[in-house]
């Protein structure tokens, strides 16, 4: 049984009433045992039902019919980050309350959810099978027919989609470490005008937290650290906020000011909650440090991180900042592998980052990498399992393997696949997906080349003239890591052993020397030449001729 999305019903201490009845459906037919209580239904059947409910987002409606409160439904969504998919949580809790198969069958009929009805049909009284008579094949394959518009169950309004999700996240949520999250009311956070919600959306999700050793920082301190969140201090913008450079406690920091968006509040809360939980748990050299959070001003909540003056690996590969030589790329590859190996070998259950790409690999002043952006991190399978199923897939599509995108099978090998693509990018500086290439995916394109010489034609010239051993190892290992079959991908422990190979430690002939200043304005492009000069000291560190890039 896999961890996470698996409803652990088999081991529950439940009363066992004499509930099974044996019936004969027709003369000459075999006797079939019917199950009255949900906890008596085989695990595989309930798991299949839960998978469909998660995929079709029907579990909140079913939970409403089961008379769970909005607070309970919201708790299912948050708890699913830790204990599995929300539908599994709903079925597990309903089973603990001695819910019957006949009642859930009727609820599914009210929802016109024929897929679910067919899954548990053999575990309900045959007298109820007539409820399926209006069903047709198109409805069974597609879920709910467009002509059905079921009314909302007791305890739920007609609000659907994002409104329903926002309504569902209500009340207090108890975390495993006994710290509490208070869900702020929408009125405390959103302006009344221009709201994307109707007036009956009473709650908006945000965090008022105290998570262990994470420091709570007054908002006024961060305003001072950024000179009033001055636009000149902006380092970057993302979907969930703006990142500023600040000076706090005599230290350079990166301050992410979160956007409050009602249209995607649930996803916002989920990712912030996940990142805080992971960074609190994971303290490691190659994982970005979280210094604190600021939530005393809910509409301008902030996360405070270690400042990474070297920028991102993506900036280096796209030449927005000076390129890395082969020795420096080796440092980045090793450090990234160390960070992933730490996540994958945590005691008990491993963590899967889920969004490994150059933009999420940040570099400090010594170009030592740290993994960032843990909003999509999930628990992997238990030690005795190869994978676990998830209800939804997030991440950057072109960096994810097919078994995760299509089959929703999550394992540490998802990160291995992504890391393999990063190695190929560091080796070639080619785009991970390019419509102009005859073979659009980078790993498939490199794999199609007939020999080492053809592959070496794509060696990134901005790394310097030497570094062939490093290039060859990056390509060979990158192709192994990005194999289509996850069984062919090595574990991070093996990958790290390969990257520590002495061949990668040798000095690269003709490499671009390191530079002293990380400010982009210190890079001057002049025709076919590029100069890296430090404007702070008026000294030219180096000048090179720009090679033609493929």
Coordinates of C-alpha atoms in Angstrom, one line a residue:
X1 CA 0.0 0.0 0.0
X2 CA 1.4 3.4 -0.9
X3 CA 1.7 6.3 1.4
X4 CA -0.2 9.6 1.0
X5 CA -3.1 9.0 -1.3
X6 CA -3.9 5.6 0.1
X7 CA -6.9 5.5 2.4
X8 CA -5.7 3.4 5.3
X9 CA -9.0 1.7 6.1
X10 CA -7.8 -1.8 6.6
X11 CA -6.2 -1.2 10.0
X12 CA -8.9 1.0 11.6
X13 CA -10.3 -0.1 15.0
X14 CA -13.9 0.0 14.0
X15 CA -16.9 -2.0 15.3
X16 CA -17.8 -4.9 13.1
X17 CA -21.5 -5.3 13.1
X18 CA -23.0 -8.3 11.4
X19 CA -23.6 -6.3 8.3
X20 CA -22.9 -8.6 5.4
X21 CA -25.9 -10.2 3.7
X22 CA -25.7 -12.9 1.1
X23 CA -28.1 -12.6 -1.9
X24 CA -28.7 -14.5 -5.1
X25 CA -29.2 -12.2 -8.0
X26 CA -30.9 -14.7 -10.2
X27 CA -31.5 -18.5 -10.4
X28 CA -28.3 -20.3 -11.1
X29 CA -26.1 -17.3 -10.4
X30 CA -23.2 -17.5 -7.9
X31 CA -23.8 -16.1 -4.5
X32 CA -22.3 -12.7 -4.0
X33 CA -21.5 -11.0 -0.7
X34 CA -22.7 -7.4 -0.3
X35 CA -21.0 -5.0 2.1
X36 CA -23.1 -2.7 4.1
X37 CA -20.4 -0.5 5.7
X38 CA -17.8 1.4 3.8
X39 CA -14.9 0.2 5.9
X40 CA -15.6 -3.4 4.7
X41 CA -15.1 -2.5 1.1
X42 CA -11.8 -3.7 -0.4
X43 CA -9.0 -1.1 -0.4
X44 CA -8.5 -1.3 -4.2
X45 CA -12.1 -0.4 -4.8
X46 CA -12.0 2.6 -2.5
X47 CA -8.7 3.7 -3.9
X48 CA -10.1 3.7 -7.4
X49 CA -13.1 5.7 -6.3
X50 CA -10.9 8.3 -4.5
X51 CA -8.7 8.7 -7.5
X52 CA -11.7 9.6 -9.7
X53 CA -13.1 11.9 -7.1
X54 CA -9.8 13.7 -6.8
X55 CA -9.2 14.0 -10.6
X56 CA -12.7 15.3 -11.3
X57 CA -12.8 17.6 -8.2
X58 CA -16.0 15.9 -7.0
X59 CA -14.9 15.2 -3.5
X60 CA -16.1 18.5 -2.0
X61 CA -19.6 17.9 -3.3
X62 CA -19.6 14.4 -1.9
X63 CA -18.3 15.6 1.4
X64 CA -21.2 18.1 1.6
X65 CA -23.7 15.3 1.0
X66 CA -22.0 13.4 3.8
X67 CA -22.8 16.5 6.0
X68 CA -19.2 17.4 6.7
X69 CA -18.9 21.1 7.8
X70 CA -17.1 23.7 5.7
X71 CA -14.4 23.7 8.3
X72 CA -13.9 19.9 8.0
X73 CA -13.8 20.1 4.2
X74 CA -11.2 22.8 4.4
X75 CA -9.2 20.6 6.8
X76 CA -9.3 17.7 4.4
X77 CA -7.7 19.9 1.7
X78 CA -4.9 21.1 4.0
X79 CA -4.3 17.7 5.6
X80 CA -4.0 16.1 2.2
X81 CA -0.6 17.9 1.9
X82 CA 0.5 15.6 4.6
X83 CA -1.7 12.5 4.6
X84 CA -2.8 12.0 1.0
X85 CA -5.4 13.2 -1.4
X86 CA -8.5 14.9 0.0
X87 CA -10.9 12.3 -1.4
X88 CA -9.1 9.6 0.5
X89 CA -9.4 11.7 3.7
X90 CA -13.1 12.1 3.1
X91 CA -13.7 8.3 2.6
X92 CA -11.5 7.4 5.5
X93 CA -13.3 9.7 7.9
X94 CA -16.8 8.7 6.6
X95 CA -15.8 5.0 7.1
X96 CA -14.8 5.8 10.7
X97 CA -18.3 7.2 11.2
X98 CA -19.7 3.9 10.0
X99 CA -21.0 5.3 6.7
X100 CA -22.8 2.7 4.6
X101 CA -22.2 1.8 1.0
X102 CA -25.9 2.3 0.1
X103 CA -25.9 5.8 1.4
X104 CA -22.8 6.8 -0.5
X105 CA -24.2 5.2 -3.6
X106 CA -27.3 7.4 -3.3
X107 CA -25.1 10.5 -2.8
X108 CA -23.2 9.7 -6.0
X109 CA -26.6 9.3 -7.8
X110 CA -27.7 12.7 -6.6
X111 CA -24.4 14.1 -7.9
X112 CA -25.1 12.2 -11.2
X113 CA -21.6 10.8 -10.8
X114 CA -22.0 7.5 -12.6
X115 CA -18.3 6.6 -12.7
X116 CA -18.3 6.4 -8.9
X117 CA -21.6 4.5 -8.8
X118 CA -20.2 1.8 -11.2
X119 CA -17.1 1.5 -9.1
X120 CA -19.0 0.5 -5.9
X121 CA -22.0 -1.1 -7.6
X122 CA -21.1 -4.6 -6.5
X123 CA -20.9 -3.5 -2.8
X124 CA -24.4 -2.1 -2.5
X125 CA -27.9 -3.7 -2.2
X126 CA -28.9 -4.9 -5.8
X127 CA -32.2 -3.2 -5.3
X128 CA -30.4 0.1 -5.8
X129 CA -28.9 -0.8 -9.1
X130 CA -31.9 0.7 -10.8
X131 CA -30.5 4.1 -10.0
X132 CA -28.0 3.5 -12.8
X133 CA -30.7 2.9 -15.4
X134 CA -30.7 6.4 -16.8
X135 CA -26.9 6.3 -17.4
X136 CA -25.3 6.0 -20.8
X137 CA -21.8 5.3 -22.0
X138 CA -20.9 8.9 -22.7
X139 CA -21.8 9.9 -19.1
X140 CA -19.8 7.0 -17.6
X141 CA -16.7 8.0 -19.5
X142 CA -16.9 11.7 -19.0
X143 CA -18.1 11.9 -15.4
X144 CA -21.1 14.3 -15.0
X145 CA -23.3 15.0 -18.0
X146 CA -23.8 18.6 -19.0
X147 CA -27.6 18.2 -18.7
X148 CA -27.4 17.4 -15.0
X149 CA -27.2 20.4 -12.7
X150 CA -27.5 18.8 -9.2
X151 CA -28.5 21.1 -6.4
X152 CA -26.0 21.7 -3.6
X153 CA -26.0 19.2 -0.8
X154 CA -27.0 20.2 2.8
X155 CA -24.4 22.5 4.4
X156 CA -23.1 23.8 1.1
X157 CA -24.1 26.8 -1.0
X158 CA -24.4 26.8 -4.7
X159 CA -21.0 28.5 -5.0
X160 CA -18.8 26.3 -7.1
X161 CA -15.2 26.1 -8.3
X162 CA -12.8 28.6 -6.7
X163 CA -15.6 30.1 -4.5
X164 CA -16.4 26.7 -3.1
X165 CA -12.7 26.1 -2.4
X166 CA -12.5 29.4 -0.6
X167 CA -15.6 28.7 1.4
X168 CA -14.3 25.3 2.3
X169 CA -11.1 26.6 3.9
X170 CA -12.5 27.9 7.2
X171 CA -11.7 27.9 10.8
X172 CA -8.7 26.6 12.8
X173 CA -6.3 24.0 11.5
X174 CA -4.2 22.0 14.0
X175 CA -0.8 21.1 12.7
X176 CA 1.2 18.1 13.8
X177 CA 3.6 20.2 15.9
X178 CA 0.6 21.8 17.8
X179 CA 1.2 25.2 16.2
X180 CA -1.9 26.8 14.9
X181 CA -2.9 28.6 11.7
X182 CA -5.6 31.1 11.9
X183 CA -7.5 31.6 8.7
X184 CA -8.0 35.4 8.3
X185 CA -11.4 36.6 7.3
X186 CA -11.7 38.0 3.8
X187 CA -12.7 41.4 5.1
X188 CA -9.4 41.6 6.9
X189 CA -7.4 41.1 3.8
X190 CA -9.3 42.1 0.6
X191 CA -10.7 45.5 -0.3
X192 CA -14.5 45.5 -0.6
X193 CA -14.5 47.0 -4.1
X194 CA -13.5 44.9 -7.0
X195 CA -13.6 41.6 -5.1
X196 CA -13.7 38.5 -7.2
X197 CA -16.0 36.8 -4.8
X198 CA -19.7 37.2 -3.9
X199 CA -20.7 38.4 -0.5
X200 CA -21.4 34.9 0.7
X201 CA -17.8 34.0 0.4
X202 CA -17.1 34.6 4.1
X203 CA -13.6 33.4 4.5
X204 CA -10.3 33.9 2.7
X205 CA -7.3 31.8 3.5
X206 CA -4.1 33.2 4.8
X207 CA -1.6 32.4 7.4
X208 CA -1.1 33.7 10.9
X209 CA 1.5 31.3 12.1
X210 CA 4.1 30.4 14.6
X211 CA 6.1 27.5 13.2
X212 CA 8.9 26.4 15.5
X213 CA 12.1 28.4 15.1
X214 CA 10.9 30.5 12.2
X215 CA 11.1 34.1 13.4
X216 CA 8.1 36.4 13.1
X217 CA 9.3 39.7 11.8
X218 CA 7.3 43.0 12.2
X219 CA 6.2 44.4 8.8
X220 CA 7.7 47.8 9.8
X221 CA 11.2 46.2 10.0
X222 CA 10.9 44.9 6.4
X223 CA 9.5 48.2 5.1
X224 CA 12.6 49.9 6.6
X225 CA 14.9 47.2 5.2
X226 CA 13.6 47.9 1.6
X227 CA 13.2 51.6 2.0
X228 CA 9.5 51.3 1.9
X229 CA 9.5 48.5 -0.7
X230 CA 11.2 50.8 -3.1
X231 CA 10.9 49.7 -6.8
X232 CA 14.7 50.1 -7.1
X233 CA 15.0 47.2 -4.7
X234 CA 13.0 44.8 -6.8
X235 CA 15.0 41.6 -7.7
X236 CA 12.2 39.9 -9.6
X237 CA 8.5 39.2 -10.0
X238 CA 6.6 36.0 -9.9
X239 CA 3.1 34.6 -9.9
X240 CA 2.7 34.8 -6.1
X241 CA 4.7 38.0 -5.3
X242 CA 7.5 40.4 -5.8
X243 CA 11.0 39.8 -4.4
X244 CA 12.9 42.7 -3.0
X245 CA 16.5 43.1 -1.9
X246 CA 16.6 44.3 1.7
X247 CA 19.1 45.0 4.5
X248 CA 17.9 43.5 7.8
X249 CA 19.9 43.0 11.0
X250 CA 23.0 44.2 9.1
X251 CA 22.5 41.4 6.6
X252 CA 21.5 41.4 2.9
X253 CA 18.2 39.4 2.5
X254 CA 15.7 38.6 -0.2
X255 CA 12.1 39.6 0.8
X256 CA 9.2 38.0 -1.0
X257 CA 6.1 40.2 -0.6
X258 CA 3.1 37.9 -1.3
X259 CA 0.3 38.8 -3.6
X260 CA -3.2 38.4 -2.2
X261 CA -5.4 37.1 -5.0
X262 CA -8.9 35.8 -4.3
X263 CA -9.0 34.1 -7.6
X264 CA -6.4 31.6 -6.6
X265 CA -6.3 31.8 -2.8
X266 CA -6.4 28.1 -2.1
X267 CA -3.4 27.4 -4.3
X268 CA -1.6 30.4 -2.7
X269 CA -2.2 29.1 0.8
X270 CA -1.2 25.5 -0.2
X271 CA 2.1 26.5 -1.7
X272 CA 3.1 29.0 1.1
X273 CA 2.1 26.5 3.7
X274 CA 4.1 23.7 2.0
X275 CA 7.2 25.9 1.6
X276 CA 7.2 27.0 5.3
X277 CA 6.7 23.4 6.4
X278 CA 9.6 22.1 4.3
X279 CA 12.0 24.9 5.1
X280 CA 11.3 24.5 8.8
X281 CA 12.1 20.8 8.5
X282 CA 15.1 21.0 6.2
X283 CA 18.2 22.8 7.3
X284 CA 21.0 22.0 4.9
X285 CA 23.9 23.8 3.1
X286 CA 22.3 23.4 -0.3
X287 CA 18.8 24.4 0.6
X288 CA 17.8 28.0 0.7
X289 CA 17.6 29.5 4.2
X290 CA 14.3 31.0 5.4
X291 CA 15.0 33.6 8.1
X292 CA 11.5 34.6 9.0
X293 CA 8.0 35.5 8.1
X294 CA 5.9 38.7 8.5
X295 CA 2.2 38.3 8.9
X296 CA 1.2 41.2 11.2
X297 CA -0.1 43.0 8.1
X298 CA -2.1 40.3 6.3
X299 CA -2.5 42.0 3.0
X300 CA 1.3 42.4 2.7
X301 CA 2.6 39.2 4.2
X302 CA 6.3 38.5 3.5
X303 CA 8.8 35.7 3.6
X304 CA 12.4 36.6 4.3
X305 CA 15.1 34.5 2.7
X306 CA 18.9 34.4 2.5
X307 CA 20.1 36.7 -0.2
X308 CA 21.8 34.9 -3.1
X309 CA 24.1 37.4 -4.9
X310 CA 25.1 35.0 -7.6
X311 CA 21.5 35.0 -9.0
X312 CA 20.0 31.9 -10.5
X313 CA 21.5 29.3 -12.7
X314 CA 18.9 30.2 -15.3
X315 CA 20.3 33.7 -15.5
X316 CA 23.8 32.3 -16.1
X317 CA 22.7 29.9 -18.8
X318 CA 20.6 32.6 -20.6
X319 CA 23.6 35.0 -20.3
X320 CA 21.7 37.6 -18.3
X321 CA 24.7 37.5 -15.9
X322 CA 28.2 36.3 -16.7
X323 CA 28.5 32.7 -17.8
X324 CA 29.9 29.9 -15.6
X325 CA 33.1 28.1 -16.5
X326 CA 33.2 24.3 -16.5
X327 CA 34.8 24.2 -13.0
X328 CA 32.0 26.4 -11.7
X329 CA 29.3 24.3 -13.4
X330 CA 30.7 21.3 -11.6
X331 CA 30.3 23.0 -8.3
X332 CA 26.7 23.8 -9.2
X333 CA 25.9 20.3 -10.3
X334 CA 27.4 18.7 -7.2
X335 CA 25.7 21.1 -4.8
X336 CA 22.3 20.6 -6.5
X337 CA 22.8 16.9 -6.3
X338 CA 23.7 17.1 -2.6
X339 CA 20.5 19.1 -1.9
X340 CA 18.3 16.6 -3.7
X341 CA 20.0 13.7 -2.0
X342 CA 19.3 15.3 1.3
X343 CA 15.6 15.5 0.5
X344 CA 15.4 12.0 -0.9
X345 CA 17.1 10.4 2.1
X346 CA 15.2 12.0 5.0
X347 CA 14.3 9.5 7.7
X348 CA 10.9 7.9 7.2
X349 CA 9.4 9.4 4.1
X350 CA 11.5 11.2 1.4
X351 CA 10.6 14.6 0.1
X352 CA 10.2 15.2 -3.7
X353 CA 10.9 18.8 -4.7
X354 CA 8.7 18.6 -7.8
X355 CA 10.0 21.7 -9.6
X356 CA 13.7 21.3 -10.3
X357 CA 14.8 23.7 -13.0
X358 CA 17.6 26.3 -13.4
X359 CA 15.4 29.2 -12.2
X360 CA 15.0 27.4 -8.8
X361 CA 18.8 26.8 -8.4
X362 CA 20.2 29.9 -6.7
X363 CA 23.9 30.8 -6.3
X364 CA 25.6 32.4 -3.4
X365 CA 28.7 34.6 -3.6
X366 CA 30.9 31.6 -4.0
X367 CA 28.6 30.1 -6.7
X368 CA 27.6 27.4 -4.3
X369 CA 24.0 26.4 -5.2
X370 CA 20.9 26.2 -3.0
X371 CA 17.6 24.8 -3.9
X372 CA 14.7 27.3 -3.7
X373 CA 10.9 27.4 -4.2
X374 CA 9.5 24.5 -2.2
X375 CA 5.9 25.4 -2.8
X376 CA 5.3 22.2 -4.9
X377 CA 7.2 19.8 -2.6
X378 CA 5.4 16.6 -1.6
X379 CA 6.1 13.6 0.5
X380 CA 7.3 10.7 -1.6
X381 CA 6.4 7.0 -1.2
X382 CA 7.1 5.0 1.9
X383 CA 10.3 3.0 2.1
X384 CA 8.7 -0.2 0.8
X385 CA 7.0 1.5 -2.1
X386 CA 8.3 2.6 -5.5
X387 CA 5.8 5.5 -6.0
X388 CA 2.6 7.0 -4.7
X389 CA -0.4 8.4 -6.7
X390 CA -1.3 12.0 -6.5
X391 CA -4.6 13.7 -7.3
X392 CA -3.0 16.7 -9.1
X393 CA 0.2 17.4 -11.0
X394 CA 2.0 20.7 -10.6
X395 CA 5.4 21.9 -11.8
X396 CA 7.0 23.0 -15.1
X397 CA 5.7 20.6 -17.7
X398 CA 8.8 20.3 -19.8
X399 CA 10.9 19.3 -16.8
X400 CA 8.6 16.5 -15.7
X401 CA 8.6 12.8 -16.7
X402 CA 5.6 11.2 -18.4
X403 CA 4.9 8.8 -15.5
X404 CA 4.2 11.8 -13.3
X405 CA 2.3 14.0 -15.8
X406 CA 0.1 11.3 -17.3
X407 CA -0.1 8.6 -14.6
X408 CA 0.3 10.8 -11.6
X409 CA 2.9 8.5 -10.1
X410 CA 5.2 10.5 -7.8
X411 CA 8.6 9.3 -6.6
X412 CA 12.1 10.8 -6.1
X413 CA 12.8 9.7 -9.7
X414 CA 10.7 12.7 -10.8
X415 CA 13.5 15.0 -9.4
X416 CA 16.1 12.8 -10.9
X417 CA 14.5 13.3 -14.4
X418 CA 14.4 17.0 -13.9
X419 CA 18.0 17.1 -12.7
X420 CA 19.1 15.2 -15.8
X421 CA 17.6 17.9 -18.0
X422 CA 19.4 20.6 -15.9
X423 CA 22.7 18.8 -16.6
X424 CA 22.0 18.8 -20.3
X425 CA 21.2 22.5 -20.2
X426 CA 24.5 23.2 -18.3
X427 CA 26.4 21.2 -20.9
X428 CA 24.9 22.7 -24.0
X429 CA 23.1 25.9 -23.0
X430 CA 20.3 24.8 -25.5
X431 CA 16.7 25.3 -24.7
X432 CA 14.9 22.5 -22.9
X433 CA 12.2 22.6 -25.5
X434 CA 12.6 24.2 -28.9
X435 CA 10.0 24.2 -31.7
X436 CA 12.7 25.0 -34.2
X437 CA 14.6 21.8 -33.6
X438 CA 13.7 18.6 -35.6
X439 CA 13.4 16.9 -32.2
X440 CA 12.0 19.4 -29.8
X441 CA 12.8 17.9 -26.4
X442 CA 16.4 18.5 -25.5
X443 CA 17.1 15.0 -24.0
X444 CA 15.5 13.2 -27.0
X445 CA 17.5 15.4 -29.4
X446 CA 20.8 14.8 -27.7
X447 CA 20.0 11.1 -27.5
X448 CA 19.4 11.0 -31.3
X449 CA 22.9 12.2 -32.1
X450 CA 25.0 9.3 -33.4
X451 CA 28.3 9.8 -31.6
X452 CA 30.3 11.8 -29.1
X453 CA 31.6 14.1 -31.8
X454 CA 28.1 15.2 -32.9
X455 CA 27.2 15.8 -29.3
X456 CA 30.4 17.8 -28.7
X457 CA 29.4 20.2 -31.4
X458 CA 26.7 21.4 -29.0
X459 CA 29.2 22.1 -26.1
X460 CA 28.5 25.5 -24.7
X461 CA 31.3 27.8 -26.0
X462 CA 30.7 30.2 -23.2
X463 CA 32.2 27.8 -20.7
X464 CA 35.6 28.1 -22.3
X465 CA 37.6 26.0 -24.7
X466 CA 38.4 23.2 -22.3
X467 CA 36.2 21.1 -20.1
X468 CA 35.5 18.2 -22.4
X469 CA 35.6 15.6 -19.6
X470 CA 33.0 17.7 -17.7
X471 CA 30.8 18.1 -20.8
X472 CA 31.0 14.3 -21.6
X473 CA 30.0 13.4 -18.0
X474 CA 27.2 15.9 -17.9
X475 CA 25.7 14.6 -21.2
X476 CA 26.1 10.9 -20.3
X477 CA 24.7 11.4 -16.8
X478 CA 22.0 13.7 -18.0
X479 CA 20.7 11.2 -20.5
X480 CA 20.7 8.4 -17.9
X481 CA 18.8 10.6 -15.4
X482 CA 16.2 11.6 -18.1
X483 CA 15.5 8.1 -19.3
X484 CA 11.9 7.5 -20.2
X485 CA 11.6 4.5 -17.9
X486 CA 12.2 5.6 -14.3
X487 CA 13.7 2.2 -13.5
X488 CA 16.6 3.1 -15.8
X489 CA 17.3 6.3 -13.8
X490 CA 20.0 6.2 -11.1
X491 CA 19.3 7.3 -7.5
X492 CA 20.7 10.7 -6.3
X493 CA 23.3 8.8 -4.2
X494 CA 24.8 7.2 -7.3
X495 CA 24.6 10.4 -9.2
X496 CA 26.5 12.2 -6.5
X497 CA 29.2 9.6 -6.6
X498 CA 29.6 10.1 -10.3
X499 CA 29.8 13.9 -10.0
X500 CA 32.5 13.6 -7.3
X501 CA 34.7 11.8 -9.9
X502 CA 38.2 13.1 -10.1
X503 CA 37.9 13.9 -13.8
X504 CA 35.5 16.7 -12.9
X505 CA 37.9 18.1 -10.4
X506 CA 40.7 18.6 -12.9
X507 CA 41.4 22.2 -14.0
X508 CA 39.6 23.0 -17.2
X509 CA 42.0 24.3 -19.9
X510 CA 41.1 27.7 -21.2
X511 CA 38.2 28.4 -18.8
X512 CA 36.8 31.8 -18.2
X513 CA 38.2 33.0 -14.8
X514 CA 36.0 33.9 -12.0
X515 CA 34.9 37.5 -11.5
X516 CA 34.6 39.6 -8.4
X517 CA 31.4 41.6 -8.9
X518 CA 27.9 40.1 -9.4
X519 CA 26.2 43.3 -10.4
X520 CA 24.7 42.9 -13.9
X521 CA 25.7 46.5 -14.7
X522 CA 29.3 45.4 -14.5
X523 CA 28.9 43.5 -17.8
X524 CA 29.6 45.6 -20.9
X525 CA 28.9 44.2 -24.4
X526 CA 30.9 46.0 -27.1
X527 CA 30.4 44.4 -30.5
X528 CA 32.0 41.0 -30.6
X529 CA 33.6 41.5 -27.2
X530 CA 32.4 41.4 -23.7
X531 CA 34.1 42.9 -20.7
X532 CA 33.5 42.0 -17.1
X533 CA 34.5 45.1 -15.1
X534 CA 33.7 46.1 -11.6
X535 CA 32.2 49.6 -11.6
X536 CA 32.8 49.7 -7.8
X537 CA 36.6 49.6 -8.2
X538 CA 37.0 50.9 -11.8
X539 CA 39.0 47.8 -12.7
X540 CA 38.6 45.6 -15.7
X541 CA 38.6 42.0 -14.5
X542 CA 38.6 40.3 -18.0
X543 CA 37.8 40.8 -21.6
X544 CA 36.9 37.9 -24.0
X545 CA 35.8 37.6 -27.6
X546 CA 32.2 36.4 -27.7
X547 CA 32.0 33.0 -29.6
X548 CA 29.2 32.3 -32.0
X549 CA 26.5 30.4 -30.0
X550 CA 24.5 27.7 -31.8

